[in-house]
């Protein structure tokens, strides 16, 4: 699925993620890879500058750190140093050994970046990976990033939105209708209204954000062979087909339900812009097979643009210089393109 080229470059707000994971290393490497490229969107990270500087020295990455007082100073600074909106908190955890004492500053970094977008000081939010279990131990009450961003949308923008997770790559774009739930619960959570709401959000944002005039949404079935006419389950006829009919009546271009095992080969991918799958692995296995290093997580349904790399904190390699920044760079590039085409400069 392609995205139209940007007309101009606007500042992106990057969160620090868990400081004991690979997020800080990714930020340093992303700056190294992009700061001299006039076509790359500049970004500012909300983080602890001494921690970033110490990590750069330890990994022998030639990344100067520049603390900026306001986001407006960041685009000019970006070409000579990594601009940082300084966190007042020091990092407690060590590389690969997270500490719940860092949770408050990790959460504050996300809030800071959303606030920058709300104030039109940044064009989009790009999030580094967090460790949800670490945040839970510190009292974090949201299932994950996406749900917290929905709360911030209500807090800062005064709008209630239904966030939808899109995994995007040039090769494939997928949306899981149900996300981080046990597989046994999927049939009970899969409802006609869920699929209709998801389809409407996806179609709207593919038009608004991605510039696809008539998005083509392909839906998988839940069961093998899309139910085989009811022989392998009734969810297709009872839930999915009625949802597709309702979406079609609303003007959305849909197809399905398709057997998932024949929907992701090259010829099939030319027939749609996005697949809406019924559960997490049904969507993420194919995209991580095709685009593991470059897939980007995009949250649709928010009043602002949010992207993130499609991987976790990777504590096992944190601080070792082994982190691959390609997914974060892809997330920054996509955020820049989406922001430039859908958000005029203030």
Short mmCIF file of C-alpha atoms in Angstrom, two decimals, residues 195-322:
data_model
loop_
_atom_site.label_atom_id
_atom_site.label_comp_id
_atom_site.label_asym_id
_atom_site.label_seq_id
_atom_site.Cartn_x
_atom_site.Cartn_y
_atom_site.Cartn_z
CA UNK A 195 -16.23 -5.51 12.42
CA UNK A 196 -18.38 -2.65 11.12
CA UNK A 197 -16.74 -0.09 13.43
CA UNK A 198 -13.28 -1.38 12.53
CA UNK A 199 -14.01 -1.28 8.82
CA UNK A 200 -15.37 2.28 8.99
CA UNK A 201 -12.32 3.54 10.90
CA UNK A 202 -9.92 1.81 8.50
CA UNK A 203 -11.68 3.10 5.39
CA UNK A 204 -11.86 6.65 6.78
CA UNK A 205 -8.19 6.83 7.74
CA UNK A 206 -6.94 5.20 4.55
CA UNK A 207 -8.69 8.00 2.71
CA UNK A 208 -7.68 10.79 5.11
CA UNK A 209 -4.15 9.74 6.07
CA UNK A 210 -2.98 7.55 3.20
CA UNK A 211 -4.71 9.34 0.33
CA UNK A 212 -6.41 6.20 -1.03
CA UNK A 213 -9.59 7.50 -2.63
CA UNK A 214 -11.46 4.17 -2.56
CA UNK A 215 -9.82 1.79 -0.10
CA UNK A 216 -10.34 -1.92 -0.76
CA UNK A 217 -10.83 -3.88 2.47
CA UNK A 218 -10.45 -7.67 2.36
CA UNK A 219 -11.77 -9.60 5.36
CA UNK A 220 -10.56 -13.03 6.41
CA UNK A 221 -12.80 -15.71 7.75
CA UNK A 222 -12.38 -16.94 11.30
CA UNK A 223 -12.40 -20.65 10.59
CA UNK A 224 -10.35 -22.79 8.19
CA UNK A 225 -11.51 -22.33 4.60
CA UNK A 226 -13.66 -19.42 5.82
CA UNK A 227 -16.02 -21.90 7.44
CA UNK A 228 -16.49 -24.15 4.39
CA UNK A 229 -20.12 -23.10 4.03
CA UNK A 230 -20.83 -23.67 7.70
CA UNK A 231 -19.22 -27.10 7.95
CA UNK A 232 -16.33 -25.67 10.00
CA UNK A 233 -18.17 -22.98 11.96
CA UNK A 234 -20.94 -20.46 11.67
CA UNK A 235 -19.15 -17.18 12.44
CA UNK A 236 -18.73 -16.36 8.76
CA UNK A 237 -22.45 -16.57 7.92
CA UNK A 238 -23.72 -15.26 11.25
CA UNK A 239 -21.27 -12.38 11.91
CA UNK A 240 -18.77 -11.61 9.16
CA UNK A 241 -21.00 -11.68 6.07
CA UNK A 242 -23.70 -9.46 7.68
CA UNK A 243 -20.97 -7.00 8.76
CA UNK A 244 -19.59 -6.84 5.21
CA UNK A 245 -23.08 -6.21 3.85
CA UNK A 246 -23.55 -3.32 6.29
CA UNK A 247 -20.18 -1.84 5.34
CA UNK A 248 -21.01 -2.13 1.66
CA UNK A 249 -24.29 -0.32 2.26
CA UNK A 250 -22.23 2.47 3.89
CA UNK A 251 -20.16 2.84 0.73
CA UNK A 252 -17.07 0.88 1.83
CA UNK A 253 -15.47 -1.41 -0.75
CA UNK A 254 -15.18 -4.82 0.90
CA UNK A 255 -14.59 -8.43 -0.05
CA UNK A 256 -14.67 -11.70 1.83
CA UNK A 257 -14.70 -13.53 4.03
CA UNK A 258 -11.63 -15.08 2.45
CA UNK A 259 -9.76 -18.18 3.61
CA UNK A 260 -6.71 -16.73 5.36
CA UNK A 261 -4.35 -19.35 3.94
CA UNK A 262 -4.80 -18.06 0.38
CA UNK A 263 -5.01 -14.32 1.04
CA UNK A 264 -1.39 -13.28 1.44
CA UNK A 265 0.48 -14.54 -1.64
CA UNK A 266 1.70 -11.98 -4.17
CA UNK A 267 -1.20 -12.23 -6.65
CA UNK A 268 -3.81 -12.00 -3.89
CA UNK A 269 -2.16 -8.93 -2.38
CA UNK A 270 -2.78 -6.99 -5.58
CA UNK A 271 -6.55 -7.27 -5.07
CA UNK A 272 -6.82 -5.20 -1.87
CA UNK A 273 -5.27 -2.33 0.09
CA UNK A 274 -5.61 -3.83 3.56
CA UNK A 275 -6.64 -7.09 5.16
CA UNK A 276 -8.85 -7.07 8.25
CA UNK A 277 -8.09 -10.31 10.05
CA UNK A 278 -10.11 -11.83 12.85
CA UNK A 279 -7.32 -12.27 15.41
CA UNK A 280 -3.76 -11.24 16.24
CA UNK A 281 -1.63 -14.00 14.72
CA UNK A 282 -3.79 -14.28 11.61
CA UNK A 283 -2.70 -10.71 10.79
CA UNK A 284 0.79 -10.47 12.23
CA UNK A 285 2.32 -13.72 11.03
CA UNK A 286 2.13 -12.80 7.33
CA UNK A 287 3.35 -9.22 7.71
CA UNK A 288 6.21 -10.21 9.99
CA UNK A 289 7.17 -12.89 7.51
CA UNK A 290 7.17 -10.46 4.59
CA UNK A 291 8.47 -7.30 6.31
CA UNK A 292 9.92 -8.12 9.72
CA UNK A 293 12.53 -5.32 9.73
CA UNK A 294 10.43 -2.61 8.08
CA UNK A 295 6.83 -3.05 9.22
CA UNK A 296 5.30 -0.09 11.06
CA UNK A 297 2.52 -0.01 13.64
CA UNK A 298 0.04 2.79 12.89
CA UNK A 299 -2.83 3.65 15.21
CA UNK A 300 -5.90 4.59 13.20
CA UNK A 301 -8.92 6.33 14.66
CA UNK A 302 -6.99 8.91 16.68
CA UNK A 303 -7.18 12.69 16.15
CA UNK A 304 -3.41 12.66 15.59
CA UNK A 305 -0.90 10.51 13.73
CA UNK A 306 0.92 7.82 15.70
CA UNK A 307 3.39 5.29 14.37
CA UNK A 308 5.84 2.94 16.05
CA UNK A 309 8.31 0.21 15.15
CA UNK A 310 6.72 -3.21 14.95
CA UNK A 311 8.79 -4.87 17.68
CA UNK A 312 9.30 -4.80 21.41
CA UNK A 313 11.92 -3.65 23.88
CA UNK A 314 14.33 -6.55 23.14
CA UNK A 315 15.87 -6.48 26.61
CA UNK A 316 18.08 -9.42 25.64
CA UNK A 317 20.15 -7.27 23.27
CA UNK A 318 19.73 -3.87 24.93
CA UNK A 319 22.95 -1.92 25.37
CA UNK A 320 24.97 -4.27 23.16
CA UNK A 321 24.94 -2.24 19.96
CA UNK A 322 22.97 -4.95 18.13
#
